[in-house]
JSON list of C-alpha atoms and ligand atoms in Angstrom, two decimals:
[
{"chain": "F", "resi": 1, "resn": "UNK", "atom": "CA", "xyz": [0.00, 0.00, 0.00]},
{"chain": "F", "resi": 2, "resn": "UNK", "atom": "CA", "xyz": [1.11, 3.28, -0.55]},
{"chain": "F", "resi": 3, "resn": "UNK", "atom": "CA", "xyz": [0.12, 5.62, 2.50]},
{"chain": "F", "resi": 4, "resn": "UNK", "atom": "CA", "xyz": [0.42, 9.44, 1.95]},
{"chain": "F", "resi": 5, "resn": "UNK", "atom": "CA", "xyz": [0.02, 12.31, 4.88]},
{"chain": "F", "resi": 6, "resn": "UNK", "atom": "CA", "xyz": [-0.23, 15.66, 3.06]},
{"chain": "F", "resi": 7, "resn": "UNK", "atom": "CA", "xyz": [0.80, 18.26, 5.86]},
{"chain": "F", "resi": 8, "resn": "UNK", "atom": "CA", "xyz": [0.82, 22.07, 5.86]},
{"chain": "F", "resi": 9, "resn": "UNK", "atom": "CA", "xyz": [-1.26, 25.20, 7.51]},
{"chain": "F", "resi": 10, "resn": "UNK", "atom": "CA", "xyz": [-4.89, 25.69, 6.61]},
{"chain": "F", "resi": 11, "resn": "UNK", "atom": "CA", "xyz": [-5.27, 27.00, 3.38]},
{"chain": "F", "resi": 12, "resn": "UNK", "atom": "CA", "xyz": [-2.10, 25.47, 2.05]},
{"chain": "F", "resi": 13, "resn": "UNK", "atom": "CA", "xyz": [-3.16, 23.53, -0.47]},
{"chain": "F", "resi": 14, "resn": "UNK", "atom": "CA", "xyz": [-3.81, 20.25, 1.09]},
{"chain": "F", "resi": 15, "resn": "UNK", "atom": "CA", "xyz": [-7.41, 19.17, -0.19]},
{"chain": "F", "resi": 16, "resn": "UNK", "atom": "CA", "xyz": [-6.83, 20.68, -3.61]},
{"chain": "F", "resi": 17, "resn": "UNK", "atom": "CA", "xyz": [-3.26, 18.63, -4.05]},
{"chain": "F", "resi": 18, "resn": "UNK", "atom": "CA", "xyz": [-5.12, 15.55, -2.12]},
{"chain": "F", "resi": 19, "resn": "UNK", "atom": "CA", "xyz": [-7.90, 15.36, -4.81]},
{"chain": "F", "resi": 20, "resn": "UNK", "atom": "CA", "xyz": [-5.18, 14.91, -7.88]},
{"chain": "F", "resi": 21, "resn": "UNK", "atom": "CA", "xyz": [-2.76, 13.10, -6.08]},
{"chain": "F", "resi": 22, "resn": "UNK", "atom": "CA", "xyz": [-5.73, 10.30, -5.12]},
{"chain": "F", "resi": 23, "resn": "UNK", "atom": "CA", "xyz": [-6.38, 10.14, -8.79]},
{"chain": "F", "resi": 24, "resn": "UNK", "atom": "CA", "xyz": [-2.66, 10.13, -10.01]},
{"chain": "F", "resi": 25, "resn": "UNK", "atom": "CA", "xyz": [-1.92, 7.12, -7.22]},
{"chain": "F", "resi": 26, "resn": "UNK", "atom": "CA", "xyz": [-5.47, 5.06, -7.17]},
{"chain": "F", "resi": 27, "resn": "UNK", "atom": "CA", "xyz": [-5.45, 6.41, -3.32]},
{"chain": "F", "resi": 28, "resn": "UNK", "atom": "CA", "xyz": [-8.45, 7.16, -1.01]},
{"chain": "F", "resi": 29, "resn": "UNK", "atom": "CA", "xyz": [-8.33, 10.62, -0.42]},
{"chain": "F", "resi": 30, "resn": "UNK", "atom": "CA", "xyz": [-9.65, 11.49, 3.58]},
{"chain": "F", "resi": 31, "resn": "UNK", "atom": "CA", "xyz": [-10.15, 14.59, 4.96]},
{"chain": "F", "resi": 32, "resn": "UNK", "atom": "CA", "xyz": [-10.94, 15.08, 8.16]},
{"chain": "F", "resi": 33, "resn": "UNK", "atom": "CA", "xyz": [-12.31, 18.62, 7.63]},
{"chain": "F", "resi": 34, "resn": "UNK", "atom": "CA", "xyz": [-14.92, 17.36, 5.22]},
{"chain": "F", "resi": 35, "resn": "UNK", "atom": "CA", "xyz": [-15.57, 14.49, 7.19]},
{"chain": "F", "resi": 36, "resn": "UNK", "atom": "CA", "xyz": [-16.47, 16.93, 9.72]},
{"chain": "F", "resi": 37, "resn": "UNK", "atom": "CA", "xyz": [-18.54, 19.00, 7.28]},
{"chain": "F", "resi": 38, "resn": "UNK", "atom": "CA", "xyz": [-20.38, 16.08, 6.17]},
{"chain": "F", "resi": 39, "resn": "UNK", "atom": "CA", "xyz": [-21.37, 15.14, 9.73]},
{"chain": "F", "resi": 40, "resn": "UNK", "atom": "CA", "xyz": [-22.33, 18.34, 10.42]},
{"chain": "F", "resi": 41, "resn": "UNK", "atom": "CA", "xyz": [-24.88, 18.74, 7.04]},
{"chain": "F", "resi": 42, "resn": "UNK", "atom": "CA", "xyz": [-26.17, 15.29, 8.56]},
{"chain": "F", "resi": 43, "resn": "UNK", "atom": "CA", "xyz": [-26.70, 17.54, 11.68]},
{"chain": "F", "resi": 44, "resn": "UNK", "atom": "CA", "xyz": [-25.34, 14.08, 13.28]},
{"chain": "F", "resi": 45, "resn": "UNK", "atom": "CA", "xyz": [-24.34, 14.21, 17.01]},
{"chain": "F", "resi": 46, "resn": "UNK", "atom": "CA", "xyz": [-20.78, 13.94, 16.08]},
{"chain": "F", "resi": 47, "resn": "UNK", "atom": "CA", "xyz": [-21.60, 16.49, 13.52]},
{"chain": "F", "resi": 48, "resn": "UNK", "atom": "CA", "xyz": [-23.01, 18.82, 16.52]},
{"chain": "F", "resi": 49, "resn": "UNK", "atom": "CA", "xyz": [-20.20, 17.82, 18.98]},
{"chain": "F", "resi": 50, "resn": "UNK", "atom": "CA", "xyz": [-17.48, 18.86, 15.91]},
{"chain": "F", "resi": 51, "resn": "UNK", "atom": "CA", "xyz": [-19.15, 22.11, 15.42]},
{"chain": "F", "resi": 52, "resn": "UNK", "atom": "CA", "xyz": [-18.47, 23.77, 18.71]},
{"chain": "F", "resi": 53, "resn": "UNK", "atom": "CA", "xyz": [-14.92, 23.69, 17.92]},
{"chain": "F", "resi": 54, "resn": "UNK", "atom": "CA", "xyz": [-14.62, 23.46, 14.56]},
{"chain": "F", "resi": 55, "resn": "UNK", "atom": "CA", "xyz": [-16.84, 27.11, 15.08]},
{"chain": "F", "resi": 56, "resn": "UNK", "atom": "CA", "xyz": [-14.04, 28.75, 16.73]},
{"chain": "F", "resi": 57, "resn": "UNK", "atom": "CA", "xyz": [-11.20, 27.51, 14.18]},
{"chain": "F", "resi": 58, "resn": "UNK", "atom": "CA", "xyz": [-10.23, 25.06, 17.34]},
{"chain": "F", "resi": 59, "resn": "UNK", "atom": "CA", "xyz": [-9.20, 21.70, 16.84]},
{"chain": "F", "resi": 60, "resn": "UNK", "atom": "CA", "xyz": [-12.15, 18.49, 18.07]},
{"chain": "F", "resi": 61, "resn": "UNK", "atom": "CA", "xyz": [-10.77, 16.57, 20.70]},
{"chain": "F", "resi": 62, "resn": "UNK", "atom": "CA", "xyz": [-8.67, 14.20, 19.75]},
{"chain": "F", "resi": 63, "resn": "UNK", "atom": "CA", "xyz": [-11.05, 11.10, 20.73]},
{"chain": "F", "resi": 64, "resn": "UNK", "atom": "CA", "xyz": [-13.81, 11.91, 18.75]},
{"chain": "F", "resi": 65, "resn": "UNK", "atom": "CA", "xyz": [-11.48, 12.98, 15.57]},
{"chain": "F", "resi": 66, "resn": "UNK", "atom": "CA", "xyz": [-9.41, 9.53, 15.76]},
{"chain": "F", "resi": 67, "resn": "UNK", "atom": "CA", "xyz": [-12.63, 7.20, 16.09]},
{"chain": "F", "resi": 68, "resn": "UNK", "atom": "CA", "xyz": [-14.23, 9.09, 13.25]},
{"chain": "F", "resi": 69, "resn": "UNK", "atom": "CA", "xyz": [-10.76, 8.41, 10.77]},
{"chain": "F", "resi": 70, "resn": "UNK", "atom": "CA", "xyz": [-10.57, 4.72, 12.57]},
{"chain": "F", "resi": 71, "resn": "UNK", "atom": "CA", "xyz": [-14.36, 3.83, 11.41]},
{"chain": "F", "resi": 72, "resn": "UNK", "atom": "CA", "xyz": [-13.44, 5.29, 7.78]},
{"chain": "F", "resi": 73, "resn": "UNK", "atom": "CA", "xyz": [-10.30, 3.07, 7.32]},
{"chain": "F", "resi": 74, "resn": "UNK", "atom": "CA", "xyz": [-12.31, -0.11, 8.54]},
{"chain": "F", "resi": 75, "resn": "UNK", "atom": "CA", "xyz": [-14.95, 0.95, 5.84]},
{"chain": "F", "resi": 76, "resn": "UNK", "atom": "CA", "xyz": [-12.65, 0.94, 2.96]},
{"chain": "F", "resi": 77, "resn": "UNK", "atom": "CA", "xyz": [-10.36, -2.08, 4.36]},
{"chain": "F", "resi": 78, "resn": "UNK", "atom": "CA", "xyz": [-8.75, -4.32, 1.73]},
{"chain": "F", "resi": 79, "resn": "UNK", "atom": "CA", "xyz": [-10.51, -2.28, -0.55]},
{"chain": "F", "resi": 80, "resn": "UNK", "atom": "CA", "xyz": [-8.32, 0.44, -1.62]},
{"chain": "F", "resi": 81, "resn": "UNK", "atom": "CA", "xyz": [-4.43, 1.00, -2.98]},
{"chain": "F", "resi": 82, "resn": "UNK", "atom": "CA", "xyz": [-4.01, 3.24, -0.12]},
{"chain": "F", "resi": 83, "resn": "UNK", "atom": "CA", "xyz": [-4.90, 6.46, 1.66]},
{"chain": "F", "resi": 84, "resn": "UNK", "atom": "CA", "xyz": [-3.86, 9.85, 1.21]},
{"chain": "F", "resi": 85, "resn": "UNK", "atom": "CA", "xyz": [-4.60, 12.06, 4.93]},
{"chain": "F", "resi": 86, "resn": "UNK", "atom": "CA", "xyz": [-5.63, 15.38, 4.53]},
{"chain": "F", "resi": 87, "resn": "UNK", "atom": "CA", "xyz": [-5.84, 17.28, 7.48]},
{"chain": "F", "resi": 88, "resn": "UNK", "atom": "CA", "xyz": [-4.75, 14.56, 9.85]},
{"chain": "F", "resi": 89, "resn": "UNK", "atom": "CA", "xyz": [-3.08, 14.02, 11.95]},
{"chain": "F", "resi": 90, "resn": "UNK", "atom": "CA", "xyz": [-3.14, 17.35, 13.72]},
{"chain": "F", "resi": 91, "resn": "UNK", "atom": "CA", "xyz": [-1.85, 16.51, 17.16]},
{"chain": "F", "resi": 92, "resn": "UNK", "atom": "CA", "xyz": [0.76, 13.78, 18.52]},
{"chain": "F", "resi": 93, "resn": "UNK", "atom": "CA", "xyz": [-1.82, 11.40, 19.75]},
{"chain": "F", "resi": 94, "resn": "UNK", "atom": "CA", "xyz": [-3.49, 11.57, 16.29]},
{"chain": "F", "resi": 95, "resn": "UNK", "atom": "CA", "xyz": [0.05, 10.52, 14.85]},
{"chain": "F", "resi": 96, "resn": "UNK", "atom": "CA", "xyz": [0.30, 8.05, 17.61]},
{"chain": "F", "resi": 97, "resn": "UNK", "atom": "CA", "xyz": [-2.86, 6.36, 17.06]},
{"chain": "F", "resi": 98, "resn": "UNK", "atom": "CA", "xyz": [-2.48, 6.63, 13.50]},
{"chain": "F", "resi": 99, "resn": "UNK", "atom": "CA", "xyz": [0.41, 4.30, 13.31]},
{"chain": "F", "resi": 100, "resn": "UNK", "atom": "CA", "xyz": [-1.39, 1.92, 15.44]},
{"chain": "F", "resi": 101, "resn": "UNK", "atom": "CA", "xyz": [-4.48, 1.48, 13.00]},
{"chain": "F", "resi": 102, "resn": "UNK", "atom": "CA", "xyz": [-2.00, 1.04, 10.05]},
{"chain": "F", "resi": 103, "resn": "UNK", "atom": "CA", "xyz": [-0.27, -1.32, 11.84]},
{"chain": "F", "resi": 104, "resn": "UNK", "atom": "CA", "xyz": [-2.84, -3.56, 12.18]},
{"chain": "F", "resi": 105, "resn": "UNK", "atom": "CA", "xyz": [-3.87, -3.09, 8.99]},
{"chain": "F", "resi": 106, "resn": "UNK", "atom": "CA", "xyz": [-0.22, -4.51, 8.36]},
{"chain": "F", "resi": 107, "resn": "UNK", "atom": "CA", "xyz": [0.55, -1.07, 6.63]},
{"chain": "F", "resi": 108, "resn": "UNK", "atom": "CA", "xyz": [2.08, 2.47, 7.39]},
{"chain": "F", "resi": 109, "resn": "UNK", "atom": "CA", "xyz": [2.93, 5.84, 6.34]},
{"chain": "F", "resi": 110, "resn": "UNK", "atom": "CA", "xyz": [4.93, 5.78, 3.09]},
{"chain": "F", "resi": 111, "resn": "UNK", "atom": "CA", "xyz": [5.84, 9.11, 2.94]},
{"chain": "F", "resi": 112, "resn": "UNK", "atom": "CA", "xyz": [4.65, 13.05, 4.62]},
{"chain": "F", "resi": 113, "resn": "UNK", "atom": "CA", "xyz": [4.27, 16.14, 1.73]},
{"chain": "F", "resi": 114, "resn": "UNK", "atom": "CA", "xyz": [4.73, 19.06, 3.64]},
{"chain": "F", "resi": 115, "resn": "UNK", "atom": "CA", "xyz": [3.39, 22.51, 2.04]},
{"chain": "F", "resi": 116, "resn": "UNK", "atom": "CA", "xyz": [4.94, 25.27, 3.53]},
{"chain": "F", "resi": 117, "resn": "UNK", "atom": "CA", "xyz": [3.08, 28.72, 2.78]},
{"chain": "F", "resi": 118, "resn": "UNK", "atom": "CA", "xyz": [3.41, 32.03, 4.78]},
{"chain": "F", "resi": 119, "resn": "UNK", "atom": "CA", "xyz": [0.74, 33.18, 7.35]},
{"chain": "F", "resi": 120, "resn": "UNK", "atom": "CA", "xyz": [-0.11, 36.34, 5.32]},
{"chain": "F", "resi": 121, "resn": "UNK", "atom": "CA", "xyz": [-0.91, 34.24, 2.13]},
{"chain": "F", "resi": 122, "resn": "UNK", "atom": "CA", "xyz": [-3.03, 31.77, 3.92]},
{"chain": "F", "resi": 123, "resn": "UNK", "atom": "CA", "xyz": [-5.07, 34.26, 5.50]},
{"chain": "F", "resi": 124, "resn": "UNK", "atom": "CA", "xyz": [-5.77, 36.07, 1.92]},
{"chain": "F", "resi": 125, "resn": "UNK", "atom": "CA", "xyz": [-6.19, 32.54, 0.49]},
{"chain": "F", "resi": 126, "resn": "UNK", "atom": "CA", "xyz": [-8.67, 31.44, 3.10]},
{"chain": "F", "resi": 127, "resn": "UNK", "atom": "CA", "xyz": [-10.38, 34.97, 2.99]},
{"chain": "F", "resi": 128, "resn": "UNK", "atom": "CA", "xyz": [-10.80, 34.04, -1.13]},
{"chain": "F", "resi": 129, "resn": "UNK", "atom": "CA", "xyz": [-12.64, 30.72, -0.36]},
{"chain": "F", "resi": 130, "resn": "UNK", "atom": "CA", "xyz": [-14.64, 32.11, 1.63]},
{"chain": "F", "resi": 131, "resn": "UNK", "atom": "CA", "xyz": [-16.67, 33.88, -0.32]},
{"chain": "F", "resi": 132, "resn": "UNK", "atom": "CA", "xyz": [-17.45, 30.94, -2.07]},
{"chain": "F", "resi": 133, "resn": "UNK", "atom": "CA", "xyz": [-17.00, 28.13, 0.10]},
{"chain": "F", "resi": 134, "resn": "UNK", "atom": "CA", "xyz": [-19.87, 28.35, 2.56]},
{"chain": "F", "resi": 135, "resn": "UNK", "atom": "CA", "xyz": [-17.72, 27.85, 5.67]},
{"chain": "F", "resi": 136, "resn": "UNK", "atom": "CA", "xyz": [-18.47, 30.14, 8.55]},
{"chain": "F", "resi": 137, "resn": "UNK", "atom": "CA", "xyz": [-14.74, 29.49, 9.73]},
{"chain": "F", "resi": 138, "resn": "UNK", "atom": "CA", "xyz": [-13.12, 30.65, 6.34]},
{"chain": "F", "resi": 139, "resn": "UNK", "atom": "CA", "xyz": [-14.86, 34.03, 6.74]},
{"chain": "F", "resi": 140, "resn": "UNK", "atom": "CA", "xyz": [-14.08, 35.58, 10.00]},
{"chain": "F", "resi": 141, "resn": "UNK", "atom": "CA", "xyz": [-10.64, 37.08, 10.24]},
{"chain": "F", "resi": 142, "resn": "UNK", "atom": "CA", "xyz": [-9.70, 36.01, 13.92]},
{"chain": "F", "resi": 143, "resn": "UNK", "atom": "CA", "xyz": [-11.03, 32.56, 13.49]},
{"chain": "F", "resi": 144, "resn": "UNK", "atom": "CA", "xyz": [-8.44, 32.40, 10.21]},
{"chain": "F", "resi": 145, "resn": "UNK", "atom": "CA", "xyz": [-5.39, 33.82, 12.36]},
{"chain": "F", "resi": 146, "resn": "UNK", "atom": "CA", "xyz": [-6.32, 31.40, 15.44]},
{"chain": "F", "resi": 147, "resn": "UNK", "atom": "CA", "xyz": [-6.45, 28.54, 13.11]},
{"chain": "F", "resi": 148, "resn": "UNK", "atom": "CA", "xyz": [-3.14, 29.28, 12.36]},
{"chain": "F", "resi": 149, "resn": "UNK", "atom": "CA", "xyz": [-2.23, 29.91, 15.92]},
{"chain": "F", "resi": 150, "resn": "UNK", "atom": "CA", "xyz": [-3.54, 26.28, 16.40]},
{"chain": "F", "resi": 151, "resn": "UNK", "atom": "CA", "xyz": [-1.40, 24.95, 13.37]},
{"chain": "F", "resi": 152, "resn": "UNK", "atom": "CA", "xyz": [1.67, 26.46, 15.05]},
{"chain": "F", "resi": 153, "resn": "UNK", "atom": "CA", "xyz": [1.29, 25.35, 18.48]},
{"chain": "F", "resi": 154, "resn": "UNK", "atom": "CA", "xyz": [-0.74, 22.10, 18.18]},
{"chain": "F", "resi": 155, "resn": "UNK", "atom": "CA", "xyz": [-0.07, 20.83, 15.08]},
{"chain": "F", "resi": 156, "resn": "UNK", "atom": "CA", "xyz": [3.47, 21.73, 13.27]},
{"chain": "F", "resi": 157, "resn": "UNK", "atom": "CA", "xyz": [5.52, 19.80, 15.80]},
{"chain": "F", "resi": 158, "resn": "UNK", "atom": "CA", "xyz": [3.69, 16.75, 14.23]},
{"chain": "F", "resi": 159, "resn": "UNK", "atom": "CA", "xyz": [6.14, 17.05, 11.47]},
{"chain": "F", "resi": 160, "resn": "UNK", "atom": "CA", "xyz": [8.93, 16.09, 14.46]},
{"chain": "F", "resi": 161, "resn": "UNK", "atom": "CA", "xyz": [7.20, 12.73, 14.30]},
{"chain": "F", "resi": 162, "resn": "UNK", "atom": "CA", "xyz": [8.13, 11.69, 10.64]},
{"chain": "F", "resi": 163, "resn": "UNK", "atom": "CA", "xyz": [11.14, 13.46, 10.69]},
{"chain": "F", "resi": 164, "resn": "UNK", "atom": "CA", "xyz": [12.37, 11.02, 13.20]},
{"chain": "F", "resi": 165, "resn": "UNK", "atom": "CA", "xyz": [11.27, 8.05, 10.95]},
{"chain": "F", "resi": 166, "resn": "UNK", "atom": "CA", "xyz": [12.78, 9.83, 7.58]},
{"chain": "F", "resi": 167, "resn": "UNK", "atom": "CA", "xyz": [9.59, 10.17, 5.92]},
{"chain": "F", "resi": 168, "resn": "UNK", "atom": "CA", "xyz": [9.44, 13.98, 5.01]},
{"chain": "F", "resi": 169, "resn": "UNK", "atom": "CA", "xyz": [9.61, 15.58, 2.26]},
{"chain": "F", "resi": 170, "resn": "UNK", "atom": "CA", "xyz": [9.10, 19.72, 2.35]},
{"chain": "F", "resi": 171, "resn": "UNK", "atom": "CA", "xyz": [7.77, 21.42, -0.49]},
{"chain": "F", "resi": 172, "resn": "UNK", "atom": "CA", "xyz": [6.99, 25.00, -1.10]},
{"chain": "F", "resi": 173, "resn": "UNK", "atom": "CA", "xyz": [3.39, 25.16, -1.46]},
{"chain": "F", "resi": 174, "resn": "UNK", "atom": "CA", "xyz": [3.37, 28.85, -3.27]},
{"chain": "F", "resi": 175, "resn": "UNK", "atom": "CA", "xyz": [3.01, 29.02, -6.93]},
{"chain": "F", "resi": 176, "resn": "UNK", "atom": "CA", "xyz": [0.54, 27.98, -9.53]},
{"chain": "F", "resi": 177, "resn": "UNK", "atom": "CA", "xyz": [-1.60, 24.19, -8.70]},
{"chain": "F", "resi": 178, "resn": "UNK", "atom": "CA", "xyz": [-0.09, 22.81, -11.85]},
{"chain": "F", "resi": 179, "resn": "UNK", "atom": "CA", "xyz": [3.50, 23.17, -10.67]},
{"chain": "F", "resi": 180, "resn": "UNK", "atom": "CA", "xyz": [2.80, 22.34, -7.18]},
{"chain": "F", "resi": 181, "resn": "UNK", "atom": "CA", "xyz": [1.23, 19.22, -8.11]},
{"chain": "F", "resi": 182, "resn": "UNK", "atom": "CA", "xyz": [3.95, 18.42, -10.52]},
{"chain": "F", "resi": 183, "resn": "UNK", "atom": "CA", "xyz": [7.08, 18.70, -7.51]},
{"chain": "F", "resi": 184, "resn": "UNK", "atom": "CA", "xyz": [4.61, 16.34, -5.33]},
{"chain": "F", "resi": 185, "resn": "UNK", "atom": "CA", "xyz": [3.90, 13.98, -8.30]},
{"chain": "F", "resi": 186, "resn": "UNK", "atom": "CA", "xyz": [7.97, 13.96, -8.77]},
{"chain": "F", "resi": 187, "resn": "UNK", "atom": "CA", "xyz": [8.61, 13.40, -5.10]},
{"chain": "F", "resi": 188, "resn": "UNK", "atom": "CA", "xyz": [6.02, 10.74, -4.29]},
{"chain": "F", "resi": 189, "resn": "UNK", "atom": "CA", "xyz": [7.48, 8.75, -7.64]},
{"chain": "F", "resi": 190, "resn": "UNK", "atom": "CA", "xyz": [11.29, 9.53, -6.73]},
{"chain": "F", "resi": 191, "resn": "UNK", "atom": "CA", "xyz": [10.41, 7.73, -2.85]},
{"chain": "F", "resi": 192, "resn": "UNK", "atom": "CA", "xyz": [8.70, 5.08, -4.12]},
{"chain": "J", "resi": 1, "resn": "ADP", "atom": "P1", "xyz": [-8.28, 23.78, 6.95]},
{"chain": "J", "resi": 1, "resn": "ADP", "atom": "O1", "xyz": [-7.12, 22.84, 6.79]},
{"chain": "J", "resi": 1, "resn": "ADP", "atom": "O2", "xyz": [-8.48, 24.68, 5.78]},
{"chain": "J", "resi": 1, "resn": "ADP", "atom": "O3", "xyz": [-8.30, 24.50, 8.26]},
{"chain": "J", "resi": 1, "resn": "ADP", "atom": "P2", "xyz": [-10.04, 21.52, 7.37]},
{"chain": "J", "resi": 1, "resn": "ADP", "atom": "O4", "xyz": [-11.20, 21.28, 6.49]},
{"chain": "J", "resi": 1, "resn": "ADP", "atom": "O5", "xyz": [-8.90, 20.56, 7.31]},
{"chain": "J", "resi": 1, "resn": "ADP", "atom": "O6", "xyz": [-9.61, 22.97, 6.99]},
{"chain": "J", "resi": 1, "resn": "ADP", "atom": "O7", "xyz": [-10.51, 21.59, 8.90]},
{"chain": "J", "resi": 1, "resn": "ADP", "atom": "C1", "xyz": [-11.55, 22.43, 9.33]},
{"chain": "J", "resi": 1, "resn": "ADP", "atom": "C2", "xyz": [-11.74, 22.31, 10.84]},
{"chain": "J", "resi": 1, "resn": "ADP", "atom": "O8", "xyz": [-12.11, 20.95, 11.18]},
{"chain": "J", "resi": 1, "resn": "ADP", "atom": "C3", "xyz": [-10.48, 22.57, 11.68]},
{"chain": "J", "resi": 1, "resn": "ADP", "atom": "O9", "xyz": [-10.30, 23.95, 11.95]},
{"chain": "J", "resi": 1, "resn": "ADP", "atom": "C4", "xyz": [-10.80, 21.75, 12.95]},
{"chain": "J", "resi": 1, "resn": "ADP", "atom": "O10", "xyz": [-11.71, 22.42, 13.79]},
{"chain": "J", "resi": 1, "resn": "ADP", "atom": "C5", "xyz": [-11.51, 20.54, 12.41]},
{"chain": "J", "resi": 1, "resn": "ADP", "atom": "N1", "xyz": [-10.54, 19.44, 12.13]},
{"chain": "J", "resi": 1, "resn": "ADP", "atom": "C6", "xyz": [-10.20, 18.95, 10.92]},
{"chain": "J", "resi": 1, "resn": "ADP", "atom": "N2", "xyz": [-9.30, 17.95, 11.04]},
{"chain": "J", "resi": 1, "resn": "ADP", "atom": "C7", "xyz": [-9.04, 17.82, 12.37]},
{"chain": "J", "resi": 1, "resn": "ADP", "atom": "C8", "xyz": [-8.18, 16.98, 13.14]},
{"chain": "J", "resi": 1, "resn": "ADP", "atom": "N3", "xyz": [-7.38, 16.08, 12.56]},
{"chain": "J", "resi": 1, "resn": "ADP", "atom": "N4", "xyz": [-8.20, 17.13, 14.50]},
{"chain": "J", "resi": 1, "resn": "ADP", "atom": "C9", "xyz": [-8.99, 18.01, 15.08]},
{"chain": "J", "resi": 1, "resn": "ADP", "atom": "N5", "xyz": [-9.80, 18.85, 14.42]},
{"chain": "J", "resi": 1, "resn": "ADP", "atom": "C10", "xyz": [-9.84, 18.77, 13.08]}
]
C-alpha cells in the first residue's frame, strides 16, 4: 500500500493537491475537515459535537477525531491502494494512534508532503474561499489567524514525528496548482 500524509497550515493547499494526487496514485483521499462538514450537514451528534470547535477555528478533541478516521479506514479495508490524509493528523496522539491502525492493517505511512506557505498568504487565500465556500470558519478574520495559531502550536511539531522516521519531504506550497502538483507527483514517484 502506498500511504500518503499531506501536511501544511490551513489553506495550504492540502485538499486541492489531495484530490489529484488520489487520482494520479489510485489512493483514497480522507479529509478530516470534510468528514467533519459532512457530519455536520447530517446535523449528526458527532456532527453537533465537531461544530463547537470546529466554530471557533479550534481543533475536536482528539477522541472523537481519531474514532471518526478509525471507522473510515475499517470501511474501505482491503478495498483500496491506499490512503492519502488530509488534514490529519493534527496533534501527537493523532500521529500516535495513526500508526497503530495502520499497523494492524499490516501497513504504514509511506511518505509526509509538507506545504509550507506564509501566514499572510493563507489568510488572503482562506479569505478568497470564503466567499465561495460556505464555511463560517473561512470568513471571519480572527477565526483564520487562530487557526493558524492552532497549526503552530498544536499541530506543526507533528512534522517532528516523521522526521524522526525519515519520511518527510518539504515542499513549497506557493506558486501555480499545476507546478505544485507536478514537484509532489515527482517526489512521491522519486520515494517510491
Ligand atoms: P483547513 O485545513 O483549511 O483549516 P479543514 O477542512 O482541514 O480545513 O478543517 C476544518 C476544521 O475541522 C479545523 O479547523 C478543525 O476544527 C476541524 N478538524 C479537521 N481535522 C481535524 C483533526 N485532525 N483534529 C482536530 N480537528 C480537526
Amino acid at each position: 500500500m502506498t500511504n500518503l500524509i499531506l501536511f501544511g497550515p490551513p489553506g495550504s493547499g492540502k485538499g486541492t493537491q489531495a484530490v489529484k494526487l488520489a487520482e494520479s496514485f489510485h489512493l483514497l483521499h480522507i479529509s478530516t475537515g470534510d468528514l467533519f462538514r459532512s457530519e455536520l450537514k447530517n446535523e449528526t451528534p458527532l456532527g453537533m459535537e465537531a461544530k463547537k470547535y470546529i466554530d471557533k477555528g479550534e481543533l475536536v478533541p482528539d477522541e472523537v477525531t481519531i474514532g471518526m478516521l478509525s471507522n473510515k479506514l475499517d470501511e474501505h479495508e482491503g478495498k483500496v491502494d491506499g490512503f492519502i490524509f488530509d488534514g490529519f493528523p493534527r496533534t501527537q496522539p493523532q500521529a500516535e494512534a495513526l500508526d497503530k491502525l495502520l499497523e494492524l492493517k499490516g501497513t504504514t505511512i509511506s511518505l509526509v508532503l509538507a506545504l509550507e506557505v506564509p501566514e499572510d498568504e493563507i489568510v488572503q487565500r482562506i479569505k478568497e474561499r470564503g466567499k465561495t465556500s460556505g464555511r463560517a470558519d473561512d470568513l471571519d478574520d480572527s477565526i483564520i489567524r487562530n487557526r493558524f495559531q492552532v497549526y503552530l502550536k498544536e499541530t506543526a511539531q507533528v512534522l517532528d514525528h516523521y522526521k524522526k522516521a525519515d519520511k518527510v519531504i518539504v515542499l513549497n506550497g506557493v506558486g501555480s496548482i499545476e507546478d505544485i502538483s507536478q514537484a509532489l507527483v515527482v517526489a512521491i514517484s522519486k520515494a517510491k
